[in-house]
Short mmCIF file of C-alpha atoms and ligand atoms in Angstrom, two decimals:
data_model
loop_
_atom_site.label_atom_id
_atom_site.label_comp_id
_atom_site.label_asym_id
_atom_site.label_seq_id
_atom_site.Cartn_x
_atom_site.Cartn_y
_atom_site.Cartn_z
CA MET A 1 0.00 0.23 0.11
CA ASP A 2 1.61 3.39 -1.16
CA PHE A 3 -0.46 4.91 2.14
CA GLU A 4 -1.78 4.52 5.15
CA VAL A 5 -4.42 7.71 4.40
CA ILE A 6 -5.10 9.54 1.31
CA ILE A 7 -6.57 12.91 1.63
CA VAL A 8 -8.16 14.82 -1.14
CA GLY A 9 -8.63 18.43 -0.89
CA ALA A 10 -5.63 20.14 1.21
CA GLY A 11 -7.09 23.21 2.33
CA SER A 12 -8.67 24.23 5.76
CA MET A 13 -9.83 21.00 7.08
CA GLY A 14 -7.51 18.80 4.94
CA MET A 15 -4.10 20.54 5.81
CA ALA A 16 -4.94 20.13 9.75
CA ALA A 17 -5.85 16.79 9.03
CA GLY A 18 -2.28 15.91 7.35
CA TYR A 19 -0.10 17.47 9.95
CA TYR A 20 -2.29 15.73 12.75
CA LEU A 21 -2.34 12.93 10.77
CA ALA A 22 1.56 13.43 10.06
CA LYS A 23 2.45 14.30 13.08
CA LYS A 24 1.41 10.61 14.54
CA GLY A 25 3.42 9.38 12.69
CA LYS A 26 0.99 8.49 9.61
CA ARG A 27 1.93 7.76 5.94
CA VAL A 28 -0.14 10.57 4.77
CA LEU A 29 -0.34 11.71 0.88
CA LEU A 30 -1.91 14.98 0.38
CA LEU A 31 -3.51 15.50 -2.88
CA ASP A 32 -5.27 19.10 -4.25
CA SER A 33 -6.33 20.39 -7.71
CA HIS A 34 -3.99 23.85 -6.48
CA ASN A 35 -1.43 25.04 -4.41
CA PRO A 36 -2.95 25.69 -0.63
CA PRO A 37 -3.68 28.47 0.17
CA HIS A 38 -4.94 29.94 -2.92
CA THR A 39 -8.00 31.82 -4.08
CA GLU A 40 -9.94 29.25 -5.49
CA GLY A 41 -11.33 28.06 -2.42
CA SER A 42 -13.22 28.70 0.77
CA HIS A 43 -10.42 30.06 2.99
CA HIS A 44 -8.24 33.26 0.71
CA GLY A 45 -8.70 36.66 1.74
CA GLU A 46 -6.49 37.24 4.52
CA THR A 47 -8.93 37.14 7.66
CA ARG A 48 -11.12 34.67 9.73
CA ILE A 49 -12.78 35.75 13.04
CA ILE A 50 -12.41 32.98 15.88
CA ARG A 51 -15.44 33.69 18.17
CA HIS A 52 -15.72 31.20 21.37
CA ALA A 53 -19.33 32.32 22.71
CA TYR A 54 -21.29 31.14 19.88
CA GLY A 55 -24.44 32.54 18.34
CA GLU A 56 -24.90 29.60 16.04
CA GLY A 57 -25.18 27.20 19.23
CA GLU A 58 -23.63 26.32 22.32
CA SER A 59 -22.93 23.05 21.12
CA TYR A 60 -20.32 24.35 19.13
CA VAL A 61 -18.28 26.28 22.28
CA GLU A 62 -16.09 23.45 23.32
CA MET A 63 -14.94 22.86 19.92
CA ALA A 64 -14.04 26.58 19.62
CA LEU A 65 -11.83 26.41 22.65
CA ARG A 66 -10.14 23.55 22.05
CA ALA A 67 -9.81 25.42 18.62
CA GLN A 68 -7.81 28.34 20.17
CA GLU A 69 -5.63 26.30 22.11
CA LEU A 70 -4.71 24.30 18.85
CA TRP A 71 -3.95 27.62 16.84
CA ASN A 72 -2.39 29.26 20.07
CA GLU A 73 0.44 25.84 19.46
CA LEU A 74 0.41 26.30 15.93
CA GLN A 75 1.54 29.56 16.63
CA GLU A 76 4.47 28.42 18.49
CA LEU A 77 5.92 26.98 15.34
CA SER A 78 4.62 29.55 13.03
CA PRO A 79 7.29 32.96 11.68
CA GLU A 80 4.20 34.66 10.80
CA GLU A 81 1.56 36.51 12.87
CA ILE A 82 -1.72 33.52 12.74
CA PHE A 83 -3.82 34.88 15.42
CA ILE A 84 -4.42 38.13 16.64
CA LYS A 85 -6.63 38.83 19.44
CA THR A 86 -8.45 41.99 18.73
CA GLY A 87 -11.32 41.10 20.22
CA VAL A 88 -14.81 40.57 18.94
CA LEU A 89 -18.01 42.58 19.36
CA ASN A 90 -21.10 40.98 18.90
CA VAL A 91 -24.25 43.49 18.09
CA ALA A 92 -28.14 42.40 17.73
CA ALA A 93 -31.04 42.81 19.22
CA PRO A 94 -31.57 41.75 22.60
CA HIS A 95 -33.58 38.33 21.61
CA SER A 96 -32.03 37.50 19.03
CA THR A 97 -31.39 33.46 19.28
CA PHE A 98 -27.99 35.02 18.31
CA ILE A 99 -27.00 36.73 20.76
CA GLN A 100 -29.37 34.57 23.44
CA ASN A 101 -26.82 31.80 22.50
CA VAL A 102 -23.66 34.25 23.22
CA ILE A 103 -24.97 35.36 26.05
CA ARG A 104 -25.65 31.57 27.18
CA SER A 105 -22.13 29.83 25.89
CA ALA A 106 -20.62 32.94 27.73
CA HIS A 107 -22.29 31.94 31.29
CA LYS A 108 -22.22 28.27 30.69
CA TYR A 109 -18.17 28.14 29.74
CA SER A 110 -17.05 31.25 32.01
CA LEU A 111 -16.01 33.42 29.17
CA ASN A 112 -14.71 36.47 29.20
CA VAL A 113 -18.16 38.18 27.43
CA GLU A 114 -19.02 42.08 28.65
CA GLN A 115 -22.30 42.59 28.09
CA LEU A 116 -23.02 46.17 26.25
CA SER A 117 -25.51 48.64 25.81
CA ALA A 118 -25.33 50.40 22.68
CA GLU A 119 -24.19 53.63 23.99
CA GLU A 120 -21.65 51.63 25.93
CA ILE A 121 -20.40 50.48 22.76
CA THR A 122 -20.35 53.74 20.91
CA ARG A 123 -18.53 55.34 24.16
CA ARG A 124 -15.98 52.21 23.79
CA TRP A 125 -15.12 53.09 20.23
CA ASP A 126 -15.11 55.67 18.23
CA GLY A 127 -16.32 55.18 14.29
CA VAL A 128 -19.04 52.47 15.68
CA THR A 129 -23.03 53.29 15.53
CA VAL A 130 -25.30 50.34 16.57
CA PRO A 131 -29.29 50.56 16.01
CA GLU A 132 -31.51 51.79 18.97
CA GLY A 133 -32.13 49.37 21.44
CA PHE A 134 -29.58 47.30 20.57
CA ILE A 135 -26.74 44.77 22.40
CA GLY A 136 -23.34 44.32 22.22
CA CYS A 137 -21.16 41.27 23.60
CA TYR A 138 -17.70 41.99 23.71
CA GLU A 139 -15.63 38.65 23.69
CA ARG A 140 -11.71 39.83 24.85
CA ASP A 141 -9.97 36.71 24.38
CA SER A 142 -11.27 36.03 20.74
CA GLY A 143 -10.17 37.84 17.54
CA VAL A 144 -9.07 37.15 13.81
CA LEU A 145 -6.92 34.41 12.26
CA MET A 146 -4.75 35.34 9.31
CA SER A 147 -6.16 32.15 7.57
CA GLU A 148 -3.43 31.96 4.61
CA PHE A 149 -0.79 31.91 6.62
CA CYS A 150 -2.47 29.48 8.87
CA ILE A 151 -2.88 26.92 5.92
CA SER A 152 0.58 27.75 5.02
CA ALA A 153 2.35 26.79 8.79
CA TYR A 154 -0.07 23.60 8.72
CA LYS A 155 1.64 22.76 4.95
CA THR A 156 4.80 23.49 6.51
CA GLN A 157 4.37 21.84 9.39
CA ALA A 158 2.71 18.44 7.70
CA LEU A 159 5.52 18.40 5.44
CA LYS A 160 7.98 18.10 8.38
CA HIS A 161 6.57 15.48 9.71
CA GLY A 162 7.28 13.10 6.46
CA ALA A 163 3.34 13.95 4.63
CA ILE A 164 3.65 13.83 1.01
CA PHE A 165 1.96 17.05 -1.00
CA LYS A 166 1.35 17.25 -4.50
CA PRO A 167 -0.55 20.43 -5.56
CA TYR A 168 -2.11 20.94 -8.78
CA SER A 169 -3.57 17.22 -8.71
CA PRO A 170 -7.21 17.20 -9.21
CA VAL A 171 -8.59 13.80 -8.64
CA THR A 172 -10.34 12.35 -11.00
CA SER A 173 -11.61 9.03 -9.93
CA ILE A 174 -12.11 6.81 -6.52
CA SER A 175 -12.10 2.90 -6.07
CA ILE A 176 -13.40 1.54 -2.97
CA TYR A 177 -12.13 -1.82 -1.94
CA GLU A 178 -12.80 -3.21 1.65
CA ASN A 179 -9.50 -2.60 2.84
CA HIS A 180 -8.51 -0.31 0.56
CA VAL A 181 -8.86 2.83 -1.32
CA GLN A 182 -7.28 3.86 -4.67
CA VAL A 183 -7.53 7.41 -6.25
CA ASN A 184 -6.86 8.52 -9.58
CA THR A 185 -5.78 11.94 -10.79
CA GLU A 186 -5.33 12.52 -14.19
CA THR A 187 -1.65 11.25 -14.14
CA GLU A 188 -0.96 9.17 -11.36
CA ILE A 189 -2.77 6.27 -9.64
CA PHE A 190 -2.31 5.83 -5.62
CA THR A 191 -3.57 2.90 -2.99
CA GLY A 192 -4.36 4.28 0.66
CA GLU A 193 -5.62 2.18 3.46
CA THR A 194 -7.78 5.26 4.39
CA LEU A 195 -9.64 7.64 2.75
CA LEU A 196 -10.60 11.37 4.11
CA VAL A 197 -12.13 13.59 1.35
CA THR A 198 -12.08 17.22 2.43
CA PRO A 199 -12.88 19.19 -0.97
CA GLY A 200 -14.42 22.13 0.10
CA ALA A 201 -16.73 23.84 -2.62
CA GLY A 202 -15.29 20.64 -4.86
CA ALA A 203 -17.38 17.94 -2.53
CA ARG A 204 -21.27 18.53 -4.74
CA LYS A 205 -18.90 17.13 -8.12
CA LEU A 206 -16.30 14.85 -5.72
CA LEU A 207 -18.85 12.70 -3.92
CA PRO A 208 -20.27 10.92 -6.55
CA LEU A 209 -16.96 9.25 -6.35
CA VAL A 210 -17.26 7.91 -3.36
CA GLY A 211 -21.18 7.03 -3.86
CA LEU A 212 -22.47 9.68 -1.77
CA GLU A 213 -24.92 12.66 -2.92
CA LEU A 214 -25.20 15.10 -0.42
CA PRO A 215 -27.50 18.31 -0.12
CA LEU A 216 -25.08 20.68 -0.65
CA GLN A 217 -24.92 24.34 -2.00
CA GLU A 218 -22.25 26.08 -3.08
CA VAL A 219 -22.87 30.16 -2.78
CA ARG A 220 -21.13 33.04 -4.25
CA LYS A 221 -20.06 35.10 -1.46
CA THR A 222 -17.82 38.69 -1.65
CA PHE A 223 -15.84 41.03 0.90
CA SER A 224 -14.63 44.42 0.60
CA TRP A 225 -11.87 46.65 2.00
CA PHE A 226 -12.31 50.76 2.98
CA ASP A 227 -9.83 53.10 3.45
CA THR A 228 -9.19 53.62 7.00
CA ASP A 229 -8.49 55.51 9.51
CA GLU A 230 -6.12 53.49 11.29
CA GLU A 231 -6.09 56.07 14.95
CA ILE A 232 -9.87 54.54 14.89
CA TYR A 233 -9.57 51.42 13.41
CA HIS A 234 -6.18 50.28 13.51
CA SER A 235 -6.23 46.11 14.96
CA ASP A 236 -4.84 47.68 18.68
CA ILE A 237 -7.76 49.58 19.17
CA PHE A 238 -10.87 48.01 17.16
CA PRO A 239 -12.14 44.28 17.45
CA ALA A 240 -13.65 42.30 14.53
CA PHE A 241 -16.90 42.02 14.77
CA ALA A 242 -20.45 40.43 13.80
CA PHE A 243 -23.90 42.61 13.10
CA GLU A 244 -27.09 40.79 13.05
CA LEU A 245 -29.40 43.52 11.60
CA PRO A 246 -33.29 42.65 11.24
CA ASP A 247 -33.21 40.93 7.39
CA GLU A 248 -29.10 41.69 7.24
CA THR A 249 -25.83 40.01 8.88
CA TYR A 250 -22.50 41.40 8.69
CA TYR A 251 -19.11 41.01 9.64
CA GLY A 252 -15.94 42.23 9.64
CA PHE A 253 -12.12 43.23 10.76
CA PRO A 254 -10.63 46.15 11.92
CA SER A 255 -7.54 47.55 10.29
CA ILE A 256 -4.64 44.87 10.08
CA ASN A 257 -1.36 45.92 9.13
CA GLY A 258 -3.35 48.51 7.00
CA ALA A 259 -5.09 46.53 5.08
CA GLY A 260 -7.75 48.58 6.15
CA VAL A 261 -11.40 47.62 7.47
CA LYS A 262 -12.92 44.69 5.75
CA ILE A 263 -16.93 44.11 5.41
CA GLY A 264 -18.91 40.70 4.41
CA ARG A 265 -22.12 39.98 4.48
CA HIS A 266 -22.66 37.01 5.73
CA ASP A 267 -26.39 36.11 4.52
CA GLY A 268 -27.69 36.12 0.96
CA GLY A 269 -25.29 35.69 -2.17
CA GLN A 270 -25.51 34.03 -5.23
CA PRO A 271 -26.03 30.19 -5.67
CA ARG A 272 -22.95 29.14 -8.18
CA ASP A 273 -22.39 26.78 -11.06
CA MET A 274 -19.40 25.07 -10.31
CA ASP A 275 -18.34 24.27 -13.55
CA LYS A 276 -18.10 28.04 -14.74
CA PRO A 277 -15.43 30.50 -12.88
CA ASN A 278 -16.87 32.69 -9.71
CA PRO A 279 -18.37 35.79 -11.71
CA GLU A 280 -15.90 38.66 -10.62
CA PHE A 281 -16.33 41.27 -7.52
CA GLY A 282 -18.55 43.96 -9.35
CA SER A 283 -21.02 41.61 -11.97
CA TYR A 284 -23.65 42.28 -8.91
CA GLU A 285 -24.79 45.82 -7.92
CA GLN A 286 -25.12 44.66 -4.17
CA ASP A 287 -21.62 43.42 -4.71
CA SER A 288 -20.10 46.84 -2.92
CA ALA A 289 -23.82 48.43 -2.16
CA ASP A 290 -24.20 46.27 0.72
CA VAL A 291 -21.11 46.65 2.72
CA SER A 292 -21.17 50.13 1.79
CA ARG A 293 -24.11 50.66 2.93
CA PHE A 294 -23.82 49.05 5.95
CA ALA A 295 -20.66 51.08 6.51
CA GLU A 296 -22.21 54.36 6.19
CA ARG A 297 -25.01 53.76 8.88
CA TYR A 298 -22.64 52.03 11.44
CA LEU A 299 -18.94 52.41 10.66
CA HIS A 300 -19.43 55.88 9.90
CA LYS A 301 -15.95 56.89 9.23
CA VAL A 302 -14.48 54.52 7.39
CA GLY A 303 -13.59 55.63 3.73
CA GLU A 304 -14.14 54.57 0.44
CA HIS A 305 -14.73 51.38 -1.06
CA LYS A 306 -10.98 50.51 -1.91
CA LEU A 307 -11.65 46.41 -2.88
CA GLY A 308 -13.39 43.68 -3.33
CA LYS A 309 -13.09 39.67 -3.81
CA VAL A 310 -15.04 36.62 -3.99
CA CYS A 311 -15.18 33.41 -2.50
CA THR A 312 -17.52 30.49 -1.68
CA TYR A 313 -19.66 29.13 0.61
CA THR A 314 -20.62 25.56 0.85
CA ASN A 315 -23.80 25.38 2.70
CA THR A 316 -26.03 22.61 4.40
CA PRO A 317 -29.65 22.83 4.86
CA ASP A 318 -29.10 23.49 8.36
CA GLU A 319 -25.49 25.07 8.20
CA ASP A 320 -23.82 22.66 10.69
CA PHE A 321 -21.10 20.82 9.32
CA ILE A 322 -20.92 17.33 7.64
CA ILE A 323 -17.97 15.09 9.98
CA ASP A 324 -18.70 11.88 9.73
CA ARG A 325 -17.37 8.25 8.04
CA HIS A 326 -18.92 7.00 5.11
CA PRO A 327 -22.18 4.99 5.48
CA LYS A 328 -20.73 2.01 3.94
CA TYR A 329 -17.47 2.19 4.37
CA ASP A 330 -15.58 2.66 7.54
CA HIS A 331 -12.23 3.79 5.92
CA VAL A 332 -13.36 6.47 4.04
CA VAL A 333 -14.48 9.88 6.35
CA ILE A 334 -16.14 12.75 4.58
CA ALA A 335 -15.73 16.57 6.33
CA CYS A 336 -17.58 19.49 4.03
CA GLY A 337 -20.28 21.40 4.03
CA PHE A 338 -18.87 23.80 6.59
CA SER A 339 -21.21 27.18 5.44
CA GLY A 340 -19.43 29.81 6.14
CA HIS A 341 -18.33 29.18 9.39
CA GLY A 342 -16.14 26.61 9.71
CA PHE A 343 -12.61 28.10 10.01
CA LYS A 344 -12.21 28.87 13.10
CA PHE A 345 -12.75 25.64 13.75
CA SER A 346 -10.01 24.21 11.07
CA SER A 347 -7.46 23.32 13.85
CA VAL A 348 -9.99 20.91 15.88
CA VAL A 349 -11.96 18.99 13.24
CA GLY A 350 -8.24 18.37 11.30
CA GLU A 351 -7.80 16.61 15.36
CA ILE A 352 -10.70 15.57 14.93
CA LEU A 353 -10.33 13.61 11.71
CA SER A 354 -7.02 12.32 12.43
CA GLU A 355 -9.08 10.82 15.45
CA LEU A 356 -11.79 9.16 13.23
CA VAL A 357 -9.31 8.16 10.32
CA THR A 358 -6.63 6.28 12.69
CA GLY A 359 -9.73 4.30 13.11
CA ASN A 360 -11.17 5.41 16.68
CA HIS A 361 -14.57 4.75 17.15
CA GLN A 362 -14.45 7.56 19.73
CA THR A 363 -13.90 10.86 19.08
CA THR A 364 -12.98 13.85 21.72
CA PHE A 365 -15.49 15.76 20.57
CA ASP A 366 -19.17 14.59 19.93
CA ILE A 367 -19.55 14.49 16.15
CA ARG A 368 -22.91 13.24 16.21
CA PRO A 369 -24.75 16.38 15.32
CA PHE A 370 -22.79 16.62 11.63
CA ALA A 371 -23.55 13.44 10.71
CA ILE A 372 -24.61 12.43 7.64
CA GLN A 373 -27.83 10.11 8.20
CA ARG A 374 -29.50 13.71 9.25
CA PHE A 375 -30.42 14.10 5.91
CA SER A 376 -31.98 10.71 5.31
CA LYS A 377 -34.95 12.06 7.72
C1 FAD B 1 -16.03 35.09 2.49
C2 FAD B 1 -16.11 34.03 3.85
C3 FAD B 1 -15.52 34.25 4.70
C4 FAD B 1 -15.89 33.14 5.80
N1 FAD B 1 -15.74 34.24 7.42
C5 FAD B 1 -15.36 33.07 8.13
C6 FAD B 1 -14.72 33.67 9.82
O1 FAD B 1 -14.88 34.78 9.67
N2 FAD B 1 -14.85 32.43 10.26
C7 FAD B 1 -15.15 31.22 10.07
O2 FAD B 1 -15.22 30.52 11.01
N3 FAD B 1 -15.25 30.89 9.00
C8 FAD B 1 -15.18 31.65 7.74
N4 FAD B 1 -15.21 31.01 6.60
C9 FAD B 1 -15.89 30.23 6.34
C10 FAD B 1 -14.73 29.27 5.98
O3 FAD B 1 -13.29 29.67 5.37
C11 FAD B 1 -14.81 27.75 5.52
O4 FAD B 1 -15.55 27.09 6.28
C12 FAD B 1 -13.50 26.81 5.21
O5 FAD B 1 -12.46 27.92 4.84
C13 FAD B 1 -13.42 25.44 4.55
O6 FAD B 1 -12.89 24.76 4.34
P1 FAD B 1 -12.62 23.50 3.16
O7 FAD B 1 -11.18 23.00 3.99
O8 FAD B 1 -13.97 22.79 3.35
O9 FAD B 1 -12.51 24.43 2.16
P2 FAD B 1 -10.91 24.88 0.97
O10 FAD B 1 -10.07 25.31 2.44
O11 FAD B 1 -11.20 25.85 0.51
O12 FAD B 1 -10.39 23.80 1.27
C14 FAD B 1 -10.30 22.74 -0.18
C15 FAD B 1 -9.85 22.28 -0.66
O13 FAD B 1 -9.99 20.94 -1.27
C16 FAD B 1 -9.73 21.46 -2.88
N5 FAD B 1 -10.25 20.55 -3.48
C17 FAD B 1 -11.46 20.39 -4.97
N6 FAD B 1 -11.50 19.82 -5.27
C18 FAD B 1 -10.78 19.00 -5.17
C19 FAD B 1 -10.91 17.60 -6.13
N7 FAD B 1 -11.45 16.87 -6.79
N8 FAD B 1 -8.92 16.86 -5.99
C20 FAD B 1 -8.47 17.84 -5.40
N9 FAD B 1 -8.48 18.94 -4.50
C21 FAD B 1 -9.65 19.04 -4.48
C22 FAD B 1 -9.48 22.72 -3.18
O14 FAD B 1 -8.77 23.24 -4.22
C23 FAD B 1 -9.32 23.71 -1.85
O15 FAD B 1 -7.77 23.86 -1.28
C24 FAD B 1 -16.25 32.47 5.66
C25 FAD B 1 -15.82 31.68 4.06
C26 FAD B 1 -15.82 32.77 3.00
C27 FAD B 1 -16.34 32.11 1.73
#
């Protein structure tokens, strides 16, 4: 057998898994269509928010805390700054499920979260306005991950522990046998004892190769940078943020290394045709209109819109992840559908996948909420 583990898709999740497996001494092959980090998947645009008190549900908190520990460990090994503790400000109507989940998580796990009124927020940070009657939860110990540096750091460490990485190697077919798998690229054939499928936005096209169809929807997303007064919005003084407005949700980043404030809209976007290139930024009027309107109302001291980019979410119907063994084959593991909030977890997901792939039927975290089975109900 060529390898103990073959990983198809060496992006956020796959590269982290490759590292944890190689560190355990496994013979690992990482295959990717591109050369991660790159701009064709879901991990580019420099930054991703990590929050611990989790608006999407309390059940994510323990994983977020372990993810943070692993990021801190990776930071020790990385020459680049991969985590910046800017704090994160969540803003929403007091009774919204999102902010109530944040408050509940903070109490249950004794997280360092301050609840603030609209007036307290505007008094503390110049340059932000909050809708009347809304509240904020400021989490001091969370912040920003430099996503591309994170993947580079995992790549360096995986290679250091002996993993073999083949970029520009799109997987074209997969055969699953009782005790092994065979994976073909356009030019090579590999055999492995186990297979890990982590293809991000490539999942809907790739999963039929392992006999699966899952309800995934790829969505075109955009994000933008704005000219910024560094004395107001620099990452030393201004937090990352998420605003849940009545019909729209936005998130953003302070100015890091002079890049300017970055803003994206979390809801909305356009369903993607994965056989065509992602329509470039500016193809739709709302690409810059939405974030500019948000900036004008709530970050009124930012300047002009200066740059925009496109990216892709891969959404499941309930926006919870898919992390599971193949329903028919124990030696095939799938992780996809990270629904626009997966990056912060990629460290801990890598660790969980390394547990699953090495034959443990027990993972440190309960992954039942991420089961494939939930879609057959
Ligand atoms: C605009 C935007 C903002 C976001 N903001 C946040 C945030 O603030 N916080 C957060 O936690 N998350 C955020 N996310 C979500 C997060 O970035 C994703 O959930 C995460 O990157 C998904 O990881 P992945 O490994 O599934 O995909 P990727 O990192 O894209 O990796 C998949 C890899 O598989 C490869 N591949 C695909 N098909 C094949 C094939 N046939 N053969 C070989 N290789 C293949 C691809 O080339 C790619 O490298 C955001 C996402 C976007 C788009």
